[in-house]
mmCIF file of C-alpha atoms and ligand atoms in Angstrom:
data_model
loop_
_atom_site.group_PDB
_atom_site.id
_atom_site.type_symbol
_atom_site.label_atom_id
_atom_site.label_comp_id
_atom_site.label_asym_id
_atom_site.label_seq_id
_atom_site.Cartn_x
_atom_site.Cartn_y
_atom_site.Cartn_z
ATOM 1 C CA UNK A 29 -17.124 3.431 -12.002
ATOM 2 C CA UNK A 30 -15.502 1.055 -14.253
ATOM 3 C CA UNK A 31 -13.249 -1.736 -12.664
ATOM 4 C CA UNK A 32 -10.487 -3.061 -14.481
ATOM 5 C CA UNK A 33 -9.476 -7.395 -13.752
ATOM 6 C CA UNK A 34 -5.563 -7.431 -14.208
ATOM 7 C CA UNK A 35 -3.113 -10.360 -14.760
ATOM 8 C CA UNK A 36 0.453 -9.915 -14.088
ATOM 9 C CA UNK A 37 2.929 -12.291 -16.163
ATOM 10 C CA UNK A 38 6.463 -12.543 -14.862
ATOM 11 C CA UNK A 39 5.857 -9.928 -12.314
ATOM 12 C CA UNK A 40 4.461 -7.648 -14.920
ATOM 13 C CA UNK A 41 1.023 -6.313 -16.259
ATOM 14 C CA UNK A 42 0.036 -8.705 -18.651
ATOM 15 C CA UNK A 43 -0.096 -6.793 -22.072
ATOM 16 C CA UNK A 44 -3.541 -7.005 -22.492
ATOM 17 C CA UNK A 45 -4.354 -5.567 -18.950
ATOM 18 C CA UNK A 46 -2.406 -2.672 -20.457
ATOM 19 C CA UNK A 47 -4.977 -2.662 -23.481
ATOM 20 C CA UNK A 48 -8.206 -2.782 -21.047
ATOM 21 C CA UNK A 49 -6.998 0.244 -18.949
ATOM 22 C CA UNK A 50 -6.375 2.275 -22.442
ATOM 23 C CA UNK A 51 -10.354 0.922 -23.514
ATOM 24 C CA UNK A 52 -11.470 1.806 -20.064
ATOM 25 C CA UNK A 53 -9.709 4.956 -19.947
ATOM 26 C CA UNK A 54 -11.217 6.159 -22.917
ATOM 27 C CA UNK A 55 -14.347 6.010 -21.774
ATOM 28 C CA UNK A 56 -13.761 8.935 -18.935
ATOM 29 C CA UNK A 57 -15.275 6.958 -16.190
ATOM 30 C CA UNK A 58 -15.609 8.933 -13.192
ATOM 31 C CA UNK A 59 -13.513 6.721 -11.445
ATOM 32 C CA UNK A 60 -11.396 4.042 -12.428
ATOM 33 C CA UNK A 61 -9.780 1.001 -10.092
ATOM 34 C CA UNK A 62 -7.463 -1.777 -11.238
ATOM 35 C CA UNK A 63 -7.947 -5.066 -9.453
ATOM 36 C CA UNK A 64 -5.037 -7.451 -8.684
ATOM 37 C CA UNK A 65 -5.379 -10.705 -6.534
ATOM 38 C CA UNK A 66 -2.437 -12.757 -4.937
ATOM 39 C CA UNK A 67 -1.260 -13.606 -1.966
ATOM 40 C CA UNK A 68 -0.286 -11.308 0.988
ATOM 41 C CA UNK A 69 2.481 -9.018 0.048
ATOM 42 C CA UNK A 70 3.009 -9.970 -3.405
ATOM 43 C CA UNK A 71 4.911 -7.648 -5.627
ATOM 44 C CA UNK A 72 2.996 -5.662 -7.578
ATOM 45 C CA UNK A 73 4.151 -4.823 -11.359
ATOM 46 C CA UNK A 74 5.852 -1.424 -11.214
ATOM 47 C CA UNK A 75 4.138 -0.426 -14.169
ATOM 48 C CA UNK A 76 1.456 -0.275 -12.801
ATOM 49 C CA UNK A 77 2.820 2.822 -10.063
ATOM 50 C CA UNK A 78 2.708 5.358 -13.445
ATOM 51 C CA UNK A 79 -0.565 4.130 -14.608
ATOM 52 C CA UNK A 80 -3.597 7.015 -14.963
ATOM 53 C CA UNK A 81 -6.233 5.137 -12.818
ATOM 54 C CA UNK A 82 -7.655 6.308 -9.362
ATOM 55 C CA UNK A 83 -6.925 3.080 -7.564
ATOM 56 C CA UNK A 84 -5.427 0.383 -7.387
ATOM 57 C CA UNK A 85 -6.831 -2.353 -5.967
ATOM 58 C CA UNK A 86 -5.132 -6.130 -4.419
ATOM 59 C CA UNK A 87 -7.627 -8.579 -2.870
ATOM 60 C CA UNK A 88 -5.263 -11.039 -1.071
ATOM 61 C CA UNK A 89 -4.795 -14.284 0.606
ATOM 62 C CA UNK A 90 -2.586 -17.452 1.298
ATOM 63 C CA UNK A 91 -5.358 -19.270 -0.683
ATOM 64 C CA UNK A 92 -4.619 -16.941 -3.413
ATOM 65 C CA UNK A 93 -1.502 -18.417 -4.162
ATOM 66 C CA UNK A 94 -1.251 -18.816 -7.894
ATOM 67 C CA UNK A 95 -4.635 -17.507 -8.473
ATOM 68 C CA UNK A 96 -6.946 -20.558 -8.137
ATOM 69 C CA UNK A 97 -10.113 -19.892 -10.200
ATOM 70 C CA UNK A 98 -12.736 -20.592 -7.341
ATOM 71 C CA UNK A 99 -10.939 -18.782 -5.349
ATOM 72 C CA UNK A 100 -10.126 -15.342 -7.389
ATOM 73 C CA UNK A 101 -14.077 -15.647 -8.433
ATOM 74 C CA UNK A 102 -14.780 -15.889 -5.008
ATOM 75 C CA UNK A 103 -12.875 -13.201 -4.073
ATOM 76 C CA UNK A 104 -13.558 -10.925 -6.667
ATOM 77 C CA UNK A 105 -17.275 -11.808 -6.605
ATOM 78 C CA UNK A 106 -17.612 -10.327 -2.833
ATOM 79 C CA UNK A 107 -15.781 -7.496 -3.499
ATOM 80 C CA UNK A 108 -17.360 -6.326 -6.395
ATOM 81 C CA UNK A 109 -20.595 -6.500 -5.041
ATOM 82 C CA UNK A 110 -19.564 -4.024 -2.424
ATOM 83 C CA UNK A 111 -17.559 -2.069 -4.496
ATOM 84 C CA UNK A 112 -20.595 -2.098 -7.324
ATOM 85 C CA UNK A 113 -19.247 -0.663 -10.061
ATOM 86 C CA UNK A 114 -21.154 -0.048 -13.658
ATOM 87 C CA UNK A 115 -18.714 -2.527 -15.875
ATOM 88 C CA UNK A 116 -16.032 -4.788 -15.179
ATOM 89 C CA UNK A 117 -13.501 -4.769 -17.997
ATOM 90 C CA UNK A 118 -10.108 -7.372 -18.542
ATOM 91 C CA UNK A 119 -7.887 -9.198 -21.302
ATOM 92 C CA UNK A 120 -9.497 -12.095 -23.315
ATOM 93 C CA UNK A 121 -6.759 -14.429 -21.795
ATOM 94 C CA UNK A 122 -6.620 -17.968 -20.858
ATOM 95 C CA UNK A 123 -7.565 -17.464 -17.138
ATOM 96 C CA UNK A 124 -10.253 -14.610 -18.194
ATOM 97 C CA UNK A 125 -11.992 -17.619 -19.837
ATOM 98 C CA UNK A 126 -11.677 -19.661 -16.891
ATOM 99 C CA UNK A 127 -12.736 -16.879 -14.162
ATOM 100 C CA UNK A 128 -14.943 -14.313 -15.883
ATOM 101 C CA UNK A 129 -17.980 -16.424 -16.780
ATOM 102 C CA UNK A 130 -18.253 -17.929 -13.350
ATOM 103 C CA UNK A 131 -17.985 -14.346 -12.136
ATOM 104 C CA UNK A 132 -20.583 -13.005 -13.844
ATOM 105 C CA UNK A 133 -22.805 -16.556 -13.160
ATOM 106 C CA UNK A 134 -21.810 -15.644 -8.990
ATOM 107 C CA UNK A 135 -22.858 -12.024 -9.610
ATOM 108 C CA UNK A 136 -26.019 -13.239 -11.827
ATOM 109 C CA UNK A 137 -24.772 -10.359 -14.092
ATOM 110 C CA UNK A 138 -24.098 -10.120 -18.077
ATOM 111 C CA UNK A 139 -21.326 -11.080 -19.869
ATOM 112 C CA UNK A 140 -20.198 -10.066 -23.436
ATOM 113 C CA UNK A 141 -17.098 -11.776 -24.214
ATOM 114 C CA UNK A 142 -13.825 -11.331 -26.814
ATOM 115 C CA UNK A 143 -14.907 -7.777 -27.661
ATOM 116 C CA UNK A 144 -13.408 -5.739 -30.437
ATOM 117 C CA UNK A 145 -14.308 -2.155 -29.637
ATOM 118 C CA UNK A 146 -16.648 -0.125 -26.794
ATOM 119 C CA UNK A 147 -18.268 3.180 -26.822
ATOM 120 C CA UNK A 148 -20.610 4.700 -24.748
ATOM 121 C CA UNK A 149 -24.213 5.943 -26.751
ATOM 122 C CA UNK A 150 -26.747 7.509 -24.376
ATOM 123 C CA UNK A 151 -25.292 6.690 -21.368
ATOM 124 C CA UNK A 152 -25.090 2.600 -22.707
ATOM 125 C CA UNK A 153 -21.473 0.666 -23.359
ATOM 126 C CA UNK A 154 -22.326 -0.499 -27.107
ATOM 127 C CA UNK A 155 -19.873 -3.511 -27.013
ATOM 128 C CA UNK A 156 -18.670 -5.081 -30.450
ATOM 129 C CA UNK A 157 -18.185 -8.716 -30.831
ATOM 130 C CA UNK A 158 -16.943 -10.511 -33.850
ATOM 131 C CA UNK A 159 -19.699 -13.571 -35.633
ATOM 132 C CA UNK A 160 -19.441 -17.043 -37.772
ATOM 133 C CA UNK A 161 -15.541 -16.429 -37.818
ATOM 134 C CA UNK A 162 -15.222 -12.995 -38.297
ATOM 135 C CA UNK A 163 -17.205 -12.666 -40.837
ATOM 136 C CA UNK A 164 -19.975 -10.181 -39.070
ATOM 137 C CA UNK A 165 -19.675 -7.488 -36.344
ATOM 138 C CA UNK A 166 -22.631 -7.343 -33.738
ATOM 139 C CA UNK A 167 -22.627 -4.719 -32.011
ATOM 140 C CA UNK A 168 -24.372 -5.263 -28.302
ATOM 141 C CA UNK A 169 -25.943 -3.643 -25.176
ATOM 142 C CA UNK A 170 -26.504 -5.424 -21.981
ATOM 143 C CA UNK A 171 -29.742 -4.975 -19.670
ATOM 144 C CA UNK A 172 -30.334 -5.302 -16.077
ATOM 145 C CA UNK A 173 -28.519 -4.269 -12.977
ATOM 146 C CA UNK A 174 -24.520 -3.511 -12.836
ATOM 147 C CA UNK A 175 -21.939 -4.108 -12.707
ATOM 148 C CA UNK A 176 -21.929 -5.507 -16.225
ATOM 149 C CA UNK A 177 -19.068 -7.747 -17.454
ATOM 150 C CA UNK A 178 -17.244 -7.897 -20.857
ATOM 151 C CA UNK A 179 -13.407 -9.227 -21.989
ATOM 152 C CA UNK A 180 -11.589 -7.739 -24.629
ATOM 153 C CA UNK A 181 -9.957 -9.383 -27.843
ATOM 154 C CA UNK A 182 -6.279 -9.080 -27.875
ATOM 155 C CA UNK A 183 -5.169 -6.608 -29.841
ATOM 156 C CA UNK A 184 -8.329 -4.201 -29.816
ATOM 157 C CA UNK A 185 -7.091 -1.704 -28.036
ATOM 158 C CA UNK A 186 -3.536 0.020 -27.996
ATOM 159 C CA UNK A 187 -1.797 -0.986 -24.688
ATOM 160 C CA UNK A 188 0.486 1.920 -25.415
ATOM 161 C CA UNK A 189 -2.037 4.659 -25.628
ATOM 162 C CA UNK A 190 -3.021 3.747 -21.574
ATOM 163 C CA UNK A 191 -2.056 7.424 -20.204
ATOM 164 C CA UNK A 192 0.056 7.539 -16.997
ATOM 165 C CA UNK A 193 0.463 9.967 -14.482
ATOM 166 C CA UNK A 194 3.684 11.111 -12.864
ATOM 167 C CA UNK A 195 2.096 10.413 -9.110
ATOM 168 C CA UNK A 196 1.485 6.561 -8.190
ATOM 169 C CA UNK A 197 -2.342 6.289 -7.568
ATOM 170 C CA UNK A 198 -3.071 4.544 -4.229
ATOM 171 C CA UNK A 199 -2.650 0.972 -3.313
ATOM 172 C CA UNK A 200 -5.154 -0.417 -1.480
ATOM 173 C CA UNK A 201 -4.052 -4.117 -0.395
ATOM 174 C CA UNK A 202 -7.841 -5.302 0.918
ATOM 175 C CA UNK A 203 -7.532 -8.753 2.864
ATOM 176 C CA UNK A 204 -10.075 -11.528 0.123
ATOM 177 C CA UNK A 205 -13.353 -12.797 1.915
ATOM 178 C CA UNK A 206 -12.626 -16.722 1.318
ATOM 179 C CA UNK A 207 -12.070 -19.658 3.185
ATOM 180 C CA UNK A 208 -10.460 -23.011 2.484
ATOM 181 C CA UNK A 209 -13.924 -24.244 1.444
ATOM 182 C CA UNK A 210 -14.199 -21.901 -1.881
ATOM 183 C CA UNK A 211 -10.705 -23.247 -3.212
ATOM 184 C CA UNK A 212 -10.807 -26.379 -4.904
ATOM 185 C CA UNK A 213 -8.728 -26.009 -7.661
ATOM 186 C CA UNK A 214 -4.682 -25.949 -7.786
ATOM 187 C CA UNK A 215 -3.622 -23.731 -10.942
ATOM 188 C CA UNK A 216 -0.789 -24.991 -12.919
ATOM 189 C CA UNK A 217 2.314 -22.519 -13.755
ATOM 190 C CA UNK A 218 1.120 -21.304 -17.760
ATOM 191 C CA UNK A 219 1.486 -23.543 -20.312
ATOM 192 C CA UNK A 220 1.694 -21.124 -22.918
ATOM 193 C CA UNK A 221 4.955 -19.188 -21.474
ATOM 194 C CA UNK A 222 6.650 -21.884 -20.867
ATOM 195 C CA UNK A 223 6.070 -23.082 -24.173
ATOM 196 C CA UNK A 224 7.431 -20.576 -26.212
ATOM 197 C CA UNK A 225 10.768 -19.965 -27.351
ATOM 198 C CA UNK A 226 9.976 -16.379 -28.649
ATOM 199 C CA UNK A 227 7.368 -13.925 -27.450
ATOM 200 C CA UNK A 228 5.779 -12.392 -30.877
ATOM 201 C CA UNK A 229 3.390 -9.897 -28.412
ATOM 202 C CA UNK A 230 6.900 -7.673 -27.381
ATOM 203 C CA UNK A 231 8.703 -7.514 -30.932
ATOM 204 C CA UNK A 232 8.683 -4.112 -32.308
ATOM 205 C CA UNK A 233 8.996 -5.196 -35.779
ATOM 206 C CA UNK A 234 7.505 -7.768 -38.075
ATOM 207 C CA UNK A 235 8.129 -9.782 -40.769
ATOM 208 C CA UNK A 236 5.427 -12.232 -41.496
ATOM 209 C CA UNK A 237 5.436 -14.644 -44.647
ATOM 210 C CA UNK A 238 2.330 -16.371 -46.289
ATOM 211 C CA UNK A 239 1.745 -19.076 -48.704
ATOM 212 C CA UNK A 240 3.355 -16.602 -51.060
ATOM 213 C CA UNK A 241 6.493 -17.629 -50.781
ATOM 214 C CA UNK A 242 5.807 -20.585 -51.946
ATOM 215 C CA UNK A 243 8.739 -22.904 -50.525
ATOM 216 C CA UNK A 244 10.689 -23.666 -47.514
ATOM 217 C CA UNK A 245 13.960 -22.644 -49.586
ATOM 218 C CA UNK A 246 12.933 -19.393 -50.302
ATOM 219 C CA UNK A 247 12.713 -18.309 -47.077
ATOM 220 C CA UNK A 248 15.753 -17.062 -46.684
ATOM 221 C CA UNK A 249 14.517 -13.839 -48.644
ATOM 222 C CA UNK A 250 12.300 -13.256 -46.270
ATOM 223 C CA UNK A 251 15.004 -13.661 -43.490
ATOM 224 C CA UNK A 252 17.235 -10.818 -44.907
ATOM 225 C CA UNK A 253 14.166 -8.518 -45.396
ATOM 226 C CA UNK A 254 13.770 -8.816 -41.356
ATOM 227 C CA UNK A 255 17.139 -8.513 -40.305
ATOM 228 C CA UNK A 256 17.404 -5.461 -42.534
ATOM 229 C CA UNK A 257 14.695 -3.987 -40.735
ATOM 230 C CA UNK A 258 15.928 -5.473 -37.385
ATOM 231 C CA UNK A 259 12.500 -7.622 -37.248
ATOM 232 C CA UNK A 260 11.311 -10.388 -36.150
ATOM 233 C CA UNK A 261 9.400 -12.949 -38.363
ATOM 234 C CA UNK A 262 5.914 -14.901 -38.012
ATOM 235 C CA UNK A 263 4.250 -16.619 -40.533
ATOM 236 C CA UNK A 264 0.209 -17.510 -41.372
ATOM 237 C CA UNK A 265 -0.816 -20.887 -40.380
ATOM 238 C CA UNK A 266 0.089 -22.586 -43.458
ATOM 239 C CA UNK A 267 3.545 -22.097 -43.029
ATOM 240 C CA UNK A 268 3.744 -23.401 -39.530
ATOM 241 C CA UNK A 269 1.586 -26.270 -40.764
ATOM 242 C CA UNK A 270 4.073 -26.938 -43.452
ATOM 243 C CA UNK A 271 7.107 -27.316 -40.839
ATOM 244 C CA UNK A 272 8.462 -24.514 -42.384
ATOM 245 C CA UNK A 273 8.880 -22.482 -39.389
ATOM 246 C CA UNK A 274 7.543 -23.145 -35.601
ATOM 247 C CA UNK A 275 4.308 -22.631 -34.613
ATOM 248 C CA UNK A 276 5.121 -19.972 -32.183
ATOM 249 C CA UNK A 277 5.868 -17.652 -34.987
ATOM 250 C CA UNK A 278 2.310 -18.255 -35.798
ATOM 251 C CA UNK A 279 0.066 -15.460 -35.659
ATOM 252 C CA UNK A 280 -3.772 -15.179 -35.960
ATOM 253 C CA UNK A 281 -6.869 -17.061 -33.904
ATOM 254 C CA UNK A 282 -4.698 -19.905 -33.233
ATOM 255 C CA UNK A 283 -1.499 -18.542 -33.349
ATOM 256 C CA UNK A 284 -0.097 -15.188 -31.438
ATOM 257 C CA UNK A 285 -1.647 -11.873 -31.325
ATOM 258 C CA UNK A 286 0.840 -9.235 -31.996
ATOM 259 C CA UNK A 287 0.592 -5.308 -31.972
ATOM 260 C CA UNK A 288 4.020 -4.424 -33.081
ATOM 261 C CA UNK A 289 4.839 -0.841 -34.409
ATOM 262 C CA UNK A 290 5.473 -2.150 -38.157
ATOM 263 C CA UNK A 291 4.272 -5.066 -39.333
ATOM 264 C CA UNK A 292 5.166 -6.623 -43.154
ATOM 265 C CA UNK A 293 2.975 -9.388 -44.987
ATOM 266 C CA UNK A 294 4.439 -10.855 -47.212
ATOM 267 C CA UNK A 295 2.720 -13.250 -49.640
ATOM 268 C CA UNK A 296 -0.369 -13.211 -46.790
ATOM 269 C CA UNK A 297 -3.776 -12.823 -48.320
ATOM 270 C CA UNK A 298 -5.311 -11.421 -45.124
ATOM 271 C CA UNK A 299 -7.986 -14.199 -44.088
ATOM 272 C CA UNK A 300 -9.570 -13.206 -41.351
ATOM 273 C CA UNK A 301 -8.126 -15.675 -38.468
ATOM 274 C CA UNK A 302 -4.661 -14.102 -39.820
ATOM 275 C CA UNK A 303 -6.166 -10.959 -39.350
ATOM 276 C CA UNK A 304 -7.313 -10.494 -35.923
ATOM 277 C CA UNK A 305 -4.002 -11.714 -34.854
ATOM 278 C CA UNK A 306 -1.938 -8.616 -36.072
ATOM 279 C CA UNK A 307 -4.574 -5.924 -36.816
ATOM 280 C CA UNK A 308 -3.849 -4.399 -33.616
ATOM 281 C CA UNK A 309 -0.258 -3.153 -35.035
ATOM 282 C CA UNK A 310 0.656 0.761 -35.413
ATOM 283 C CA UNK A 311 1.236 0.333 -39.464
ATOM 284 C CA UNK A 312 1.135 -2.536 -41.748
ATOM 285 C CA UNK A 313 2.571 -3.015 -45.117
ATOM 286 C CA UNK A 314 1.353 -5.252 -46.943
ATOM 287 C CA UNK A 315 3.181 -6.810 -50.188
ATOM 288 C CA UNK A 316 0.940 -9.366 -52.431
ATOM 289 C CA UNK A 317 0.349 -9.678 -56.415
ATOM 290 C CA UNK A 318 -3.541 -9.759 -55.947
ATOM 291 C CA UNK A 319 -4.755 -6.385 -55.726
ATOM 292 C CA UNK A 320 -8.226 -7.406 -54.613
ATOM 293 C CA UNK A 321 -5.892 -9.293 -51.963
ATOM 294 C CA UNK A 322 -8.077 -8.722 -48.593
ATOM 295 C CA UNK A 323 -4.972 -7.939 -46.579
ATOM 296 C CA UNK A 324 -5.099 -4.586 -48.760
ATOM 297 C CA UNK A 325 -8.310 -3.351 -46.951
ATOM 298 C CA UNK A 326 -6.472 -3.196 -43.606
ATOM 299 C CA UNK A 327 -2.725 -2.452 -45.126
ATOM 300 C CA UNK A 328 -1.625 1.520 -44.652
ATOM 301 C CA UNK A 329 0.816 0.854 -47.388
ATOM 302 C CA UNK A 330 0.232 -1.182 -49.932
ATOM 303 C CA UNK A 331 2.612 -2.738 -52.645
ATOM 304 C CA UNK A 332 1.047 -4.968 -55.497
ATOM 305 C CA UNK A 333 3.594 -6.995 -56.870
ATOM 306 C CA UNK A 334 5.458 -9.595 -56.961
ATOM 307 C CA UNK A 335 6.905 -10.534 -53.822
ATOM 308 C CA UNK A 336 9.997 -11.989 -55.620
ATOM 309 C CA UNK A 337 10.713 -8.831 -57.183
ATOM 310 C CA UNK A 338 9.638 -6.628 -54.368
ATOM 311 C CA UNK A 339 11.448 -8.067 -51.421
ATOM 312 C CA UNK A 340 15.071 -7.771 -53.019
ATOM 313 C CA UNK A 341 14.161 -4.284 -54.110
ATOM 314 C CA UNK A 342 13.328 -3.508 -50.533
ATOM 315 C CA UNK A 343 16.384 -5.037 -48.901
ATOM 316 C CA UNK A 344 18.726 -3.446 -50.900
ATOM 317 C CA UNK A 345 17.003 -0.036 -50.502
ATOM 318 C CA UNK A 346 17.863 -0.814 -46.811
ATOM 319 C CA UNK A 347 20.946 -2.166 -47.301
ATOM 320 C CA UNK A 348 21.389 1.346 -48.743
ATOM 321 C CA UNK A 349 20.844 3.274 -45.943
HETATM 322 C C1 LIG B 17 -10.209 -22.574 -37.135
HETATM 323 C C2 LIG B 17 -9.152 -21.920 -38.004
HETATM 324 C C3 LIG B 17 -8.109 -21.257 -37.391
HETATM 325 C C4 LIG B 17 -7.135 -20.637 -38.173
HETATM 326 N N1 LIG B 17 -6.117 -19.963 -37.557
HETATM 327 C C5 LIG B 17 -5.234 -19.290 -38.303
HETATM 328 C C6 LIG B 17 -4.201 -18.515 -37.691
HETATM 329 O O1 LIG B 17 -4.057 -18.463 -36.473
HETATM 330 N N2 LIG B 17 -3.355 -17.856 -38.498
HETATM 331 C C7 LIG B 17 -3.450 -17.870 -39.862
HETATM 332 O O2 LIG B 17 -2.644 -17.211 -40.529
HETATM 333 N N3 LIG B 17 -4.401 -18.607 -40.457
HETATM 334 C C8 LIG B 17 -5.280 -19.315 -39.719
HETATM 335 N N4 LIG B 17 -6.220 -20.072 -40.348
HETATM 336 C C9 LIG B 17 -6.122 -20.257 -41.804
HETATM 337 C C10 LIG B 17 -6.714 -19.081 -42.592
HETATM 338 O O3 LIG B 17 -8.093 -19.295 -42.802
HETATM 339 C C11 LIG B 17 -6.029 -18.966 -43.965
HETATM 340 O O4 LIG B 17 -6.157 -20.190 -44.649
HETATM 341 C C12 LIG B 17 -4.555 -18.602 -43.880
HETATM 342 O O5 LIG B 17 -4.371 -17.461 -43.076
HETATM 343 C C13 LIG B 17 -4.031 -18.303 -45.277
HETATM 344 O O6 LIG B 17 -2.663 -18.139 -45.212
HETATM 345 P P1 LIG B 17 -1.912 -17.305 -46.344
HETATM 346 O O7 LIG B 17 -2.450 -15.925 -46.414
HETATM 347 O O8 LIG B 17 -0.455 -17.474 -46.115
HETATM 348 O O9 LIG B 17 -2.245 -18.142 -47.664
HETATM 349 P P2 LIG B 17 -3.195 -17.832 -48.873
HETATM 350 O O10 LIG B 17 -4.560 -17.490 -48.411
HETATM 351 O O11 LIG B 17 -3.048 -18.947 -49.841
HETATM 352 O O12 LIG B 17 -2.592 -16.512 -49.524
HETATM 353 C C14 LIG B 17 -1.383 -16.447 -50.197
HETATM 354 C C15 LIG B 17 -1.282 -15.035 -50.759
HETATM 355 O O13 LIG B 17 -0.024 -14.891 -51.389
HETATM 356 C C16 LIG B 17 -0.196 -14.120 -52.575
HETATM 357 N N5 LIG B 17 0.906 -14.462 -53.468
HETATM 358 C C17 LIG B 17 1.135 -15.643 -54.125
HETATM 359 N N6 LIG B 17 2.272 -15.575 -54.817
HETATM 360 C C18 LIG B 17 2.791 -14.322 -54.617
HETATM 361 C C19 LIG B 17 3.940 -13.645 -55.084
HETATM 362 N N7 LIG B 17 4.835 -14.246 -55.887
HETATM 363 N N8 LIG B 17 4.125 -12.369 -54.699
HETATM 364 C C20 LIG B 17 3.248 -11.747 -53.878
HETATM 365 N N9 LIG B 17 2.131 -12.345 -53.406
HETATM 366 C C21 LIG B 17 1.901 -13.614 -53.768
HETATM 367 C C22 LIG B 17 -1.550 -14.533 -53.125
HETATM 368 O O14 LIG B 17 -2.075 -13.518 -53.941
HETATM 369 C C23 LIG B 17 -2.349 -14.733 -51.835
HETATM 370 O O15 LIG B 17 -3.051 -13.544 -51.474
HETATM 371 C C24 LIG B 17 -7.208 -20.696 -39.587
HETATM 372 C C25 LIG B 17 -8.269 -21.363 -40.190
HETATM 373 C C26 LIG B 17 -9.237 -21.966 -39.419
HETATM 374 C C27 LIG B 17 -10.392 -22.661 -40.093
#
């Protein structure tokens, strides 16, 4: 049994949720449950009525109001240990940080965290985690008794290959086993969503401009090349260092992680904290005068050239159209 830890953002499944059901899913577990907590009767995301899992799952209590960490770990902690399933998967967020190590500390179970892929060898998950900034892959197996924990990087997994079902699975709304004594903390509203004037994770299309381009002014050229393809644009970190454009249309480790259908890099050389920020998208293009550029090894198109040249070519090709 594999049990899937869900967020909800806005009243819907956060995206990466989406992405752990699609990992857990492809591992054919015999069954699969998706756990919400909140407080009594709280909506819950209508997504998550088509999703292909056996259960659904919402602890829930007054005390659960905004998901307090002591008390979701508390909650979840007691319920998983009578539910005892083999792994506990969810999203690499913010709160999975907060929550999931104390959970596994409360079940005295292991934890791998910020995992980039999962398969199952001889009956084992073989988890693989990312080293010394990307620049080696480990892969690893936990010991011991289950359940066994892990949280996945953003982006690993394809939130829109999660298979749904045209039958709701069953909602079980299961009343959480704490007391005013386990809650202690008050959680804030997110800082990140408030934050942000644009949300990178839901555009479709990409345009994203590196330390190519060379200048603020020459920007604009990258501007038309995304409203001819109806995109929206992002940048590597040393253009939102620069000023040249906001750091929410940063993407990479400390930026946004995007998984758009199409994704253009322009002028990006493909260092690795740009990279696990968009390597999750359907098919990248990637446009660069080096041809030993490292963005090529992940591109599915590839155009060396000048990006001066090439961009104006492109736009007027879809002008074109
Ligand atoms: C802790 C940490 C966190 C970081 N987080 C992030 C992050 O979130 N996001 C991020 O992006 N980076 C991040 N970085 C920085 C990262 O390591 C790289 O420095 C950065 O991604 C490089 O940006 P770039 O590709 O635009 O620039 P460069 O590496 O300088 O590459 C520019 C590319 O443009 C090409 N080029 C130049 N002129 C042209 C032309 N006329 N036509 C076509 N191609 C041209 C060059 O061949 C080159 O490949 C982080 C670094 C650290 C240490």
């Amino acid at each position: 049994m594999i049990v899937v830890l869900a967020e909800t953002r806005n009243a819907e499944l956060h995206p990466g949720s989406l992405e752990a059901i699609a990992a857990a899913q492809a591992l054919s577990p015999d069954r699969l449950i998706l756990a919400l907590t909140g407080m009594p009767g709280g909506t819950i995301p209508t997504d998550v009525g088509s999703l292909d899992v056996h259960d659904v799952v919402r602890l829930e209590h007054e005390l659960l109001a905004g998901n307090p960490t002591d008390g979701v770990v508390t909650a979840l902690g007691a319920w998983l240990n009578e539910v005892s399933p083999d792994l506990v998967l969810t999203a690499h967020t913010y709160a999975a940080r907060d929550i999931v190590p104390r959970l596994a500390a409360r079940l005295k179970r292991p934890l791998v965290t910020d995992c980039t892929a999962l398969r199952v060898t001889d009956g084992h998950a073989v988890f693989t985690r990312l080293l010394f900034q990307g620049k080696l892959a480990a892969e690893v197996t936990l010991d011991g008794p289950v359940p066994h924990l892990a949280t996945l990087q953003a982006g690993s997994f394809r939130g829109d290959t999660a298979r749904r079902r045209s039958d709701p699975p069953p909602i079980h709304r299961i009343p959480a086993a704490i007391s005013s004594d386990d809650v202690r903390h008050i959680a804030d509203p997110p800082f990140r969503d408030a934050q942000q004037e644009i949300d990178l994770t839901r555009a479709d299309r990409i345009v994203a401009v590196g330390r190519g381009i060379k200048d603020a002014s020459q920007l604009s050229l990258i501007q038309k090349l995304a409203a001819a393809l109806g995109a929206e644009i992002a940048a590597s970190r040393p253009i939102c260092d620069n000023g040249w454009l906001p750091m929410d249309r940063q993407v990479g480790s400390s930026g946004q992680t995007v998984t758009p259908a199409l994704y253009v890099a322009v002028g990006i050389s493909g260092a690795i904290q740009h990279v696990v920020g968009m390597k999750g998208a359907r098919t990248i293009v990637a446009i660069n005068k080096d041809p030993d550029a490292p963005i090529f090894e992940i591109a599915d198109y590839g155009i060396v050239g000048d990006l001066f040249e090439v961009v104006p070519a492109l736009i007027a090709a879809l002008e074109q159209r």
